Coordinates of C-alpha atoms in Angstrom, one line a residue:
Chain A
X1 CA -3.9 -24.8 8.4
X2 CA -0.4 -24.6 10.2
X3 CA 0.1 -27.9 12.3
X4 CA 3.3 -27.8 14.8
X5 CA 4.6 -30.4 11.9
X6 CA 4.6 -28.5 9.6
X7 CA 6.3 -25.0 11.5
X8 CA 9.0 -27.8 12.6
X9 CA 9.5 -28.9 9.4
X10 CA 9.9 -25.4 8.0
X11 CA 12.0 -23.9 11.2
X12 CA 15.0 -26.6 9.6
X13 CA 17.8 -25.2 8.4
X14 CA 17.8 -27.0 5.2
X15 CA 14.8 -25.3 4.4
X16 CA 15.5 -21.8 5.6
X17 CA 18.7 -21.8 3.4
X18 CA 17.1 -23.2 0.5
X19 CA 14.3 -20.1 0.3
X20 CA 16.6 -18.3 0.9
X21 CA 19.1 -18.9 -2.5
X22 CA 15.4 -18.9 -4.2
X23 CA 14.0 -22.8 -4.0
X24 CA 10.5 -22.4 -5.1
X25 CA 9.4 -26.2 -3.1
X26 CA 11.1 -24.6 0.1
X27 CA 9.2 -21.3 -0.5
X28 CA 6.3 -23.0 -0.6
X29 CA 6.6 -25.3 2.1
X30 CA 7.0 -21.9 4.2
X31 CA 4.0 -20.0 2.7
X32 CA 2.0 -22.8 3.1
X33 CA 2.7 -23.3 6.9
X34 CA 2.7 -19.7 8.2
X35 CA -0.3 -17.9 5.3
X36 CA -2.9 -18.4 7.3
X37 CA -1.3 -17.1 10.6
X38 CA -0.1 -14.1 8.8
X39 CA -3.4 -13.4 6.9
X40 CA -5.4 -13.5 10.5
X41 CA -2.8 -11.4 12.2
X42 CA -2.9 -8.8 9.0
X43 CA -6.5 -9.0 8.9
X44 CA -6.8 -8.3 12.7
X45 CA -4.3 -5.3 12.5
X46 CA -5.9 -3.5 9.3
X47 CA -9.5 -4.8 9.9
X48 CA -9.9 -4.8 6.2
X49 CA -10.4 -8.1 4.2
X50 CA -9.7 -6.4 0.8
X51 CA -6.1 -5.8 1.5
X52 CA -5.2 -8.9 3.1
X53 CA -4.1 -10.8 -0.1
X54 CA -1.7 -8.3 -0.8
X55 CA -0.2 -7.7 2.5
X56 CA 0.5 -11.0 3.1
X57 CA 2.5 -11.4 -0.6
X58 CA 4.2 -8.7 0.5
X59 CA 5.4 -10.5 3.9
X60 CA 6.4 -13.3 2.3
X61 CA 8.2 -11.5 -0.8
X62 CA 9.7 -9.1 2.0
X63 CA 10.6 -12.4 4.1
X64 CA 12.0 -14.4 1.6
X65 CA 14.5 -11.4 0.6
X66 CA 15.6 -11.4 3.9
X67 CA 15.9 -14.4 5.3
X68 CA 19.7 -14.4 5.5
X69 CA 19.0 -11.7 8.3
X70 CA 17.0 -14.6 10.1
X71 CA 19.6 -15.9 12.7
X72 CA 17.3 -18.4 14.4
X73 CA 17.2 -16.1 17.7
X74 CA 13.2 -16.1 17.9
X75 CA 11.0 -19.0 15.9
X76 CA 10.0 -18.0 12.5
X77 CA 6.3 -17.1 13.4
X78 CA 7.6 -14.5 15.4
X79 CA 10.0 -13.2 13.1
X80 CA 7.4 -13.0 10.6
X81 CA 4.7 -11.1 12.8
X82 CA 7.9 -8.3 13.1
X83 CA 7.2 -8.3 9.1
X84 CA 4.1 -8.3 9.1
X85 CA 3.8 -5.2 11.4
X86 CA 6.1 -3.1 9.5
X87 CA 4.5 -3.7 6.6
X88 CA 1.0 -3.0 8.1
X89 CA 2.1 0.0 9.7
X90 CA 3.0 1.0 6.0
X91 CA -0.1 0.2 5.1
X92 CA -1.6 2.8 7.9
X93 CA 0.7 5.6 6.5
X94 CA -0.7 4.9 3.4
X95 CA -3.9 7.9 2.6
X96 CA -5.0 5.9 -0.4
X97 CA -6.0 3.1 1.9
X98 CA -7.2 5.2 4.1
X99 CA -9.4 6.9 1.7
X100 CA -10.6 4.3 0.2
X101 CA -11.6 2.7 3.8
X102 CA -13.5 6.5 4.0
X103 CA -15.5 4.9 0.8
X104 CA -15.9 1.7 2.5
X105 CA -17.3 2.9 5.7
X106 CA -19.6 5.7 4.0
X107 CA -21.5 3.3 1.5
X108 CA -22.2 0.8 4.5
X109 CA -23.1 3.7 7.0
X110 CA -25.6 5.2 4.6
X111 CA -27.0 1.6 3.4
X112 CA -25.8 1.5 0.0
X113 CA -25.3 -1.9 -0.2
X114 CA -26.2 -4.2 2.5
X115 CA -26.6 -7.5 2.1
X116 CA -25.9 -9.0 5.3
X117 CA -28.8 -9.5 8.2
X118 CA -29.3 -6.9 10.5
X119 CA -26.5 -8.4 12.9
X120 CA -23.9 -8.9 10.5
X121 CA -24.1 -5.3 9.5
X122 CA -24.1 -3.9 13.0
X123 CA -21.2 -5.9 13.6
X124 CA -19.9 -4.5 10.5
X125 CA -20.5 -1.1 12.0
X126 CA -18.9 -1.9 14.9
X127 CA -15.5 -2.7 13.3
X128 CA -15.4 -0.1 11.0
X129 CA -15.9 2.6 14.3
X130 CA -13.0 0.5 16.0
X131 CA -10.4 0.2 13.2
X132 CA -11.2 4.1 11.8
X133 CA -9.9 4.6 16.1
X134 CA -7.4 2.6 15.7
X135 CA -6.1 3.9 12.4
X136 CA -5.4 7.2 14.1
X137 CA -3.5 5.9 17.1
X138 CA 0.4 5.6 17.0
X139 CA 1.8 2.5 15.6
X140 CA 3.4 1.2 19.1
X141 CA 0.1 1.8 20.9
X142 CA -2.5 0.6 17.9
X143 CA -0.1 -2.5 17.6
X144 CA 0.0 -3.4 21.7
X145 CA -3.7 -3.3 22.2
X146 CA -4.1 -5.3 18.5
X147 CA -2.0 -8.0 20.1
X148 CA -3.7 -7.9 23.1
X149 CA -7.6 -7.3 22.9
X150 CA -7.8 -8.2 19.6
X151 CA -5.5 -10.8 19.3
X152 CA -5.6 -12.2 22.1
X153 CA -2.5 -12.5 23.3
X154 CA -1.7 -12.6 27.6
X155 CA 1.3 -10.3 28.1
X156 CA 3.9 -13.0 28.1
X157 CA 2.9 -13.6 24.2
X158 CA 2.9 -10.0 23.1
X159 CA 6.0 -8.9 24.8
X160 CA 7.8 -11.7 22.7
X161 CA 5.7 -10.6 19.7
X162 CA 6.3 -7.1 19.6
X163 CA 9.7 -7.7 21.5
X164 CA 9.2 -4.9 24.2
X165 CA 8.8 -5.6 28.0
X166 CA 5.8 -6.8 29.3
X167 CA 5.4 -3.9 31.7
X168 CA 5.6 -1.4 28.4
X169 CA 3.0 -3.9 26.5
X170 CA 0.5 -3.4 29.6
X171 CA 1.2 0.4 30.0
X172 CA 0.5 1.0 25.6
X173 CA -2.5 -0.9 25.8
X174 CA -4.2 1.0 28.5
X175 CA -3.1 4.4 26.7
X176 CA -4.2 2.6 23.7
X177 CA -7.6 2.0 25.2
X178 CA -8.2 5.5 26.3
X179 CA -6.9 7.1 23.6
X180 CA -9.8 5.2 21.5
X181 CA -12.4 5.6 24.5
X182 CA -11.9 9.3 24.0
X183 CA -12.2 8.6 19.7
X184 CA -15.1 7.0 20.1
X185 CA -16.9 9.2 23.0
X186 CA -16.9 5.8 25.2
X187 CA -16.6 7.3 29.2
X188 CA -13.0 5.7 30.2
X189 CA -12.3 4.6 33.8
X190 CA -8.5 4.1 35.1
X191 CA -9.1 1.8 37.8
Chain B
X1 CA -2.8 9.7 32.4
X2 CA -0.8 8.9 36.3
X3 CA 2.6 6.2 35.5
X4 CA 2.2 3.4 37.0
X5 CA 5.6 1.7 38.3
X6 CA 3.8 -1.4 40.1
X7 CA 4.7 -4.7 37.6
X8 CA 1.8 -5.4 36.0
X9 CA -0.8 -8.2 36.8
X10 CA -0.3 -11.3 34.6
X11 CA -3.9 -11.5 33.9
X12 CA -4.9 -8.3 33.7
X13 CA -7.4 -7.4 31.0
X14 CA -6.9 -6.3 27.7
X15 CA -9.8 -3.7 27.7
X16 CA -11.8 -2.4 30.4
X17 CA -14.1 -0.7 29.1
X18 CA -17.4 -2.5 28.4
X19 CA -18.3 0.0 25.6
X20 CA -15.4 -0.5 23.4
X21 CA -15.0 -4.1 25.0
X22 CA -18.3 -4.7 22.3
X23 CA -16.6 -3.1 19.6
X24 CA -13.5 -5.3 19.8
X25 CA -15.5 -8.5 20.0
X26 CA -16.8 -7.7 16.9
X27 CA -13.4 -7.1 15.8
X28 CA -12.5 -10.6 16.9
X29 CA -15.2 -12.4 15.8
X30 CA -14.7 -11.2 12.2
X31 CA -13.7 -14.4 10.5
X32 CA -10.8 -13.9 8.5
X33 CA -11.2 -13.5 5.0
X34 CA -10.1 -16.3 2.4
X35 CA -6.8 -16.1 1.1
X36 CA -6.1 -16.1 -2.5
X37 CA -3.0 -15.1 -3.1
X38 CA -0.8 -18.4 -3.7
X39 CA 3.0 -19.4 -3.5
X40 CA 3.3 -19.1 -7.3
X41 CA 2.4 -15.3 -6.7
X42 CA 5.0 -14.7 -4.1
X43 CA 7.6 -16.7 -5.7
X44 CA 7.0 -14.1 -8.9
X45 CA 7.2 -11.6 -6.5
X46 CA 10.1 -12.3 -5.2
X47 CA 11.7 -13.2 -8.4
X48 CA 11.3 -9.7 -9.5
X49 CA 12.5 -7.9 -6.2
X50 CA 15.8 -9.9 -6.3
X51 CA 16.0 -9.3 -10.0
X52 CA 15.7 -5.3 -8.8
X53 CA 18.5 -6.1 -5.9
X54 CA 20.4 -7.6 -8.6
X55 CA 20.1 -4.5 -11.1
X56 CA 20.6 -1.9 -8.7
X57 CA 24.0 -3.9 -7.2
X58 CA 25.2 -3.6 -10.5
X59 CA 24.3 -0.4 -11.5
X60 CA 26.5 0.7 -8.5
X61 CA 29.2 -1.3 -9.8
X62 CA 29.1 0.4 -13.0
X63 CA 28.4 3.5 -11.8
X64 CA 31.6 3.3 -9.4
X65 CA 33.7 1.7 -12.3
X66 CA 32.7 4.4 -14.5
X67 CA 33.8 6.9 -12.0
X68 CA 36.9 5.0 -11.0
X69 CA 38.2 5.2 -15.0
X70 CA 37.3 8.5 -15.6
X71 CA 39.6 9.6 -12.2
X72 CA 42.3 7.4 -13.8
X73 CA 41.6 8.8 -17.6
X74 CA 41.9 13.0 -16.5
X75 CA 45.6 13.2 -15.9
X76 CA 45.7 12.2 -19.7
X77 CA 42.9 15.0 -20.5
X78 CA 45.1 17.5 -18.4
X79 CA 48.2 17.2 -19.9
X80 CA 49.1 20.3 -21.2
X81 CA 50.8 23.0 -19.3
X82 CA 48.2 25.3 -21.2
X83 CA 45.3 23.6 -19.2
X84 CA 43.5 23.0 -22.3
X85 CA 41.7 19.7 -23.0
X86 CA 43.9 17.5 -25.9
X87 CA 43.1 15.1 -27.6
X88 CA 43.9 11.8 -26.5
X89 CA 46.1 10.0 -29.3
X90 CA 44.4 6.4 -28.5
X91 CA 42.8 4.6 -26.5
X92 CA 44.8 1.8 -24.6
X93 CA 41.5 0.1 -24.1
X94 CA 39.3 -0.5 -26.9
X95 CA 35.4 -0.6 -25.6
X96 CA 34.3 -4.0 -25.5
X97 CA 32.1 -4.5 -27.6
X98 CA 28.1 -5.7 -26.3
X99 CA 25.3 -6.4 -28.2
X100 CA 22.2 -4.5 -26.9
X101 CA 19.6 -6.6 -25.2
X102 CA 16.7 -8.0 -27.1
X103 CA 13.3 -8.5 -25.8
X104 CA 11.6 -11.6 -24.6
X105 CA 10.3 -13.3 -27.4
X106 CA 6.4 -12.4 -25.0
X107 CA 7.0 -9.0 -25.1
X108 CA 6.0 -6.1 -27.7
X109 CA 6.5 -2.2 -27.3
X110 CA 5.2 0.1 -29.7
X111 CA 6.2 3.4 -29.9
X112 CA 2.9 5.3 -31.0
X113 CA 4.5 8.3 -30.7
X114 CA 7.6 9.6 -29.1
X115 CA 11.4 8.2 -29.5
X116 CA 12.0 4.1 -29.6
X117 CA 11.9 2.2 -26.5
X118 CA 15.3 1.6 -24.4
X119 CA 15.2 -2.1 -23.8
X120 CA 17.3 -3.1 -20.8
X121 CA 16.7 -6.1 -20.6
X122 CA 14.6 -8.9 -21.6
X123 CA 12.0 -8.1 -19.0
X124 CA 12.6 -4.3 -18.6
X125 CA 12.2 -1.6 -20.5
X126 CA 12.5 2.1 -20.0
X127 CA 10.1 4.8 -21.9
X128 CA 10.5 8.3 -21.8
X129 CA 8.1 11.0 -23.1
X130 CA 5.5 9.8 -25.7
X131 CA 2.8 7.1 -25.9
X132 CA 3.5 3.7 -26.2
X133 CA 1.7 0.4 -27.0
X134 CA 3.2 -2.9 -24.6
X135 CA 1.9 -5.9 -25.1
X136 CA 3.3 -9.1 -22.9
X137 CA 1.7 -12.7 -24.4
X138 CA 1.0 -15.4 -22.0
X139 CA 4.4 -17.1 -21.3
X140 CA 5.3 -20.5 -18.8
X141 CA 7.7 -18.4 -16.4
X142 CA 7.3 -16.4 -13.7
X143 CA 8.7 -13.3 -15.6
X144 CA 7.4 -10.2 -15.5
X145 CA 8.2 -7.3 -17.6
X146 CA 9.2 -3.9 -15.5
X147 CA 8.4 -1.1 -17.9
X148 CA 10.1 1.9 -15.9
X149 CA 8.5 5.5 -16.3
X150 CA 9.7 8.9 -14.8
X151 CA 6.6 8.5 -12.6
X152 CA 6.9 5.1 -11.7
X153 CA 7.4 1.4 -13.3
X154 CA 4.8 -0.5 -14.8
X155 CA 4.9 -4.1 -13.9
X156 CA 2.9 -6.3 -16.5
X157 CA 2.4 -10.1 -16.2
X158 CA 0.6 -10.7 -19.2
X159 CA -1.8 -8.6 -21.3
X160 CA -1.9 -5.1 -23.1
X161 CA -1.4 -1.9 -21.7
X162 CA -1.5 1.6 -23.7
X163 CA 1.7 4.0 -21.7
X164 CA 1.5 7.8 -22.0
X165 CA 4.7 9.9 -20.4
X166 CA 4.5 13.5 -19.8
X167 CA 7.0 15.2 -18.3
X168 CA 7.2 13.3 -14.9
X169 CA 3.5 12.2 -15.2
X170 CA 2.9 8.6 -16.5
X171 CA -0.6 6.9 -17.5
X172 CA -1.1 3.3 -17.7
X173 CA -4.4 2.2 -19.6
X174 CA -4.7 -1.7 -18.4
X175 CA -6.8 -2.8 -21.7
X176 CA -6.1 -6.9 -20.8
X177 CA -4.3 -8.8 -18.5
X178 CA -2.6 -8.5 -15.2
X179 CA -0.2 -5.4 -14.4
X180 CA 0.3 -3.4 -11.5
X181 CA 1.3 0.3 -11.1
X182 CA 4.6 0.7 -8.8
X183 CA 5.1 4.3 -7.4
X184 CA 8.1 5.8 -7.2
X185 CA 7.9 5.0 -2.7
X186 CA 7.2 1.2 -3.2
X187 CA 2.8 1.6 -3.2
X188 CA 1.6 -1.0 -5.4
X189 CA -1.6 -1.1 -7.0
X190 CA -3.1 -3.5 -8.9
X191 CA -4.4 -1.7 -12.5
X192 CA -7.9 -2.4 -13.7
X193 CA -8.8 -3.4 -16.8
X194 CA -10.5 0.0 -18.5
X195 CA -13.5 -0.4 -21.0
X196 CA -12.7 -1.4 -24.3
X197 CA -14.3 1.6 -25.8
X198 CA -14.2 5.3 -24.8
X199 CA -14.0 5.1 -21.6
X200 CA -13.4 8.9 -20.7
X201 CA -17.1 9.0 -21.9
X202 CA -19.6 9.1 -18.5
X203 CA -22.3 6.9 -19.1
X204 CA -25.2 9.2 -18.4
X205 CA -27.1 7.0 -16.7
X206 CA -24.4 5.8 -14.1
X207 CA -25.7 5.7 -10.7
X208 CA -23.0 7.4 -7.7
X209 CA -21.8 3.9 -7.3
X210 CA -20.8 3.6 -10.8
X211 CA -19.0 6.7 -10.8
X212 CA -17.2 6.2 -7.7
X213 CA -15.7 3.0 -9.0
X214 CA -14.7 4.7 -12.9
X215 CA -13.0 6.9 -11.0
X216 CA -11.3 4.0 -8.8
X217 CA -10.4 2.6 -11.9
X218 CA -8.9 6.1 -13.4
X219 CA -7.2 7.0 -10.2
X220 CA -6.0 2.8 -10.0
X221 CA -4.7 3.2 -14.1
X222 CA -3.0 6.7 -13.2
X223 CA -5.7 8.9 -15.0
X224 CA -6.2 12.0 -12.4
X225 CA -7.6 14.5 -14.8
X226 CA -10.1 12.0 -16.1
X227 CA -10.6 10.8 -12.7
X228 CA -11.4 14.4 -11.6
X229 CA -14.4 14.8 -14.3
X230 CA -15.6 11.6 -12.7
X231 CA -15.9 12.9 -9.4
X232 CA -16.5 16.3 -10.6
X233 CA -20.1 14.7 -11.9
X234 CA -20.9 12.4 -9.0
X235 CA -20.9 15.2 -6.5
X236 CA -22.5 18.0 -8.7
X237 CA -25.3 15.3 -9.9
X238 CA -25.5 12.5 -6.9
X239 CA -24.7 15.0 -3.8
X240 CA -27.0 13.5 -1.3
X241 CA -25.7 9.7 -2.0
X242 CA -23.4 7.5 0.2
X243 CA -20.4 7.9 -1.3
X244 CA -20.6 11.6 -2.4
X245 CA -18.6 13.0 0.9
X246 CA -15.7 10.4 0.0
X247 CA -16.1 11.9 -3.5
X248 CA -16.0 15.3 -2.8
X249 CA -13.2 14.7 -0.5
X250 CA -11.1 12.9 -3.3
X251 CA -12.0 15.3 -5.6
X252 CA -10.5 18.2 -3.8
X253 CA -7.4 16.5 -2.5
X254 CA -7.3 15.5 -7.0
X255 CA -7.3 19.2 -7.5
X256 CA -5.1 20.0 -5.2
X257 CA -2.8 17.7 -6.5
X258 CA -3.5 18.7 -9.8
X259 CA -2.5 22.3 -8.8
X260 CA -5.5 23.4 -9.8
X261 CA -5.7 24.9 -6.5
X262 CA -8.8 27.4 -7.0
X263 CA -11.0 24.8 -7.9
X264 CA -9.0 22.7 -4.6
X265 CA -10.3 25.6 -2.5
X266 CA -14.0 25.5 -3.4
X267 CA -14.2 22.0 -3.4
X268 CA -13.1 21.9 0.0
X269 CA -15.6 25.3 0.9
X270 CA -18.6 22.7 -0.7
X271 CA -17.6 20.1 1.0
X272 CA -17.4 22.2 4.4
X273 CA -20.9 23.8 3.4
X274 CA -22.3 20.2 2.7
X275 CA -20.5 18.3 5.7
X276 CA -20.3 20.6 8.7
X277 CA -20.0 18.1 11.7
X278 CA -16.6 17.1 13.2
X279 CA -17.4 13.2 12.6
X280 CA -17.4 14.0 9.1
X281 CA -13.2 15.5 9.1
X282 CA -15.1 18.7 9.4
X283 CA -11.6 19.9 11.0
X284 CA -9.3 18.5 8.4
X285 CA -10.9 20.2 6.1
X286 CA -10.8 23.2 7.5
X287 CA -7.2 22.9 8.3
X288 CA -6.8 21.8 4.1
X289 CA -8.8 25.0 3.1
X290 CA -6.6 27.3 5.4
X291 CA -3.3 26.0 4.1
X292 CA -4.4 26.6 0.6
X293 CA -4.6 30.3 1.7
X294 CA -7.0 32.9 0.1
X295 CA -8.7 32.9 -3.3
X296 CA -11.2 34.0 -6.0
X297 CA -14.6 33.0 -4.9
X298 CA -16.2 29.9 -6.1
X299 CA -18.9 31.3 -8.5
X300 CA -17.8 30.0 -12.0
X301 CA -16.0 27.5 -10.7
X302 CA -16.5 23.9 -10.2
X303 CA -17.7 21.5 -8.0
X304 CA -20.7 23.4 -7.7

């Protein structure tokens, strides 16, 4: 788990440089620290489990190579998340994944294999609707209302995560939301 | 949608609506999945992407070097009046002389067929057209060997894989070990390990599950046209299972790739025939069968 200790530990300069000119121990110290932040926030924005291994090597491999952009401006974590998004919106772009979450979502729709109880697999259901929604939504809007419903985050935090105004975080989530109300067929009130 | 140019309320909420409020509950309830990868992976991983960096800096170098000493070689070349090439007496510079790289003592490439491998470097290779055996043994380092195709680069970290180039196509057969395919944008995918024996032979008994996975594993190891006979029988001899509308999808978008764009165009008529409704891409579909234009019709033809 990450423990403030630990992200303070990492955040030192020592340790930044050191990963940087390829120091396995410091490399590790930072994987260690920030995985499991980056794994939940991958897994959040994709909504699939099988791809969150690799995404998150690819953050890190991705981070590591450019930490000598890092100037210390914003804390790691949020540095990271900026990473993490790119590579996820990557990931979007990408019509194997998107094929192969087709697969996914036909098998479990047409009870090929379920072997969850009846609740886990509505849940199930339930996800793959959103995420197959929020697959076809543009990247700024898909990654606001991430941050914010699913996330989340108040406005304060994703503004400084996705390092946009607050007053643009608010306005892409509520597009957000009625673009999927209308994906979805869900009625959508503007109150 | 009206713009709205009050600030916005600190606590507003993220979602209003109570319908898709439930579907992103479930979203955030989902526990996240365990992680496996480790910090040994990612160090490897980053190992090889500066060892990339690296190469690339200094194939610039080379290449501007190279292109620096033949600007300062051509008034030499273009010394006569006539404005034909002479002979240059001698070289002022003799060539220094470089061994050629040798292998890791973990790796093996057999040519089975084609011309010898060009080694670059103790971790990379280069293969051009023919079929080649590459072996990598289990080794203490991090190292992994970069086998670079004209279709994309092989990465291996241990194991055997069997490499057939044609053309600008490459196939990787992952018969042991650990090796992902690279594509020429950056996509990596992982290969899996094919069957030991014929494994272009469909087991007649295979279930549409079975199927859809061989072909995974084809389509994972670079194998479209086997891939396509895969699919080809899942949806001609499973067509009311789960995954026969992925199928049929993949199988047309295969063809179409394959530019075997008749068979692309009534694969994409079946699938329409089979799969009317708009929740099912009912209009992509459409839109990929009109961009394909006119054609024969389908009888003869396959899927079917």
């Amino acid at each position: 788990m990450t423990t403030r200790a630990a992200v303070r530990d990492v955040e030192s300069a020592a340790v930044l440089a050191a990963a940087q000119d390829g120091d396995r121990a410091a490399q590790a110290a930072i994987f260690e620290a920030y995985k499991e932040r980056v794994a939940r926030q991958v897994f959040r924005m994709t909504g699939d489990a099988s791809s969150v291994d690799d995404l998150v090597q690819e953050v890190f491999i991705s981070a590591f190579s450019a930490l000598g952009r890092f100037r210390g401006d914003a804390q790691l974590g949020t540095w990271l998340y900026t990473i993490a998004a790119n590579r996820v919106r990557n990931w979007w772009d990408s019509q194997r994944r998107r094929r192969r979450r087709e697969d996914i979502a036909s098998s479990h729709a047409a009870g090929d294999v379920v072997a969850t109880p009846e609740a886990d697999f509505e849940a199930t259901q339930q996800r793959e609707r959103l995420y197959r929604a929020l697959g076809e939504l543009p990247d700024k809007l898909r990654e606001s209302f991430v941050a914010r419903a699913i996330e989340g985050m108040n406005l304060h935090e994703a503004s400084a995560a996705l390092g946009v105004p607050i007053s643009t975080v608010s306005y892409r989530t509520r597009r957000a939301e009625q673009l999927l109300c209308a994906a979805l067929g869900i009625p959508w009130r503007d109150e | 949608m009206s713009i709205d140019l009050r600030p916005p309320d600190p606590d507003e909420p993220a979602v209003r609506s109570p319908e898709l409020l439930r579907l992103v509950q479930a979203a955030r309830t989902a526990p996240a999945p365990v992680l496996k990868v480790s910090s040994d992976a990612v160090f490897a991983g980053f190992q090889a992407r500066r060892r990339d960096s690296r190469r690339l800096y200094v194939g610039v170098g080379l290449a501007a070097a190279a292109a620096v000493a033949l600007l300062w070689a051509r008034p030499s070349f273009m010394s006569s009046k006539t404005g034909t090439f002479e002979p240059v007496a001698a070289t002022t510079v003799e060539a220094a002389h470089t061994a050629p790289p040798a292998l890791a003592a973990s790796v093996r490439v057999v040519a089975e067929e084609g011309p010898p491998t060009v080694v670059r470097g103790p971790w990379q290779v280069e293969l051009t057209e023919g079929r080649y055996d590459v072996t990598v043994a289990a080794h203490a380092g991090p190292e992994l060997l970069q086998v670079e195709t004209p279709g994309g680069t092989v990465e291996i970290a241990q194991g055997r894989v069997l490499i057939v180039v044609a053309g600008t196509r490459t196939e990787a057969e992952l018969r042991t070990g650990v090796a992902t395919w690279i594509a020429p944008d950056g996509a990596r995918t992982p290969l899996a390990v094919a069957p030991a024996a014929d494994d272009d032979a469909i087991d007649p008994a295979a279930g549409p599950s079975e199927l859809a996975r061989h072909a995974d594993a084809l389509l994972a190891a670079g194998r479209r046209d086997a891939a396509i006979r895969v699919l080809d029988r899942l949806v001609s001899d499973h067509p009311d299972s789960p995954p026969a509308r992925a199928a049929l999808l993949d199988l047309a978008r295969l063809l179409k790739a394959a530019a075997r764009t008749d068979e692309a165009r009534c694969a994409y008529a079946l699938y329409l025939e089979r799969y009317p409704a708009k929740e099912q891409l009912a209009d992509e579909v459409e839109g990929a069968l009109a961009r394909l234009g006119p054609g024969p019709a389908c009888a003869g033809l396959r899927p079917r």
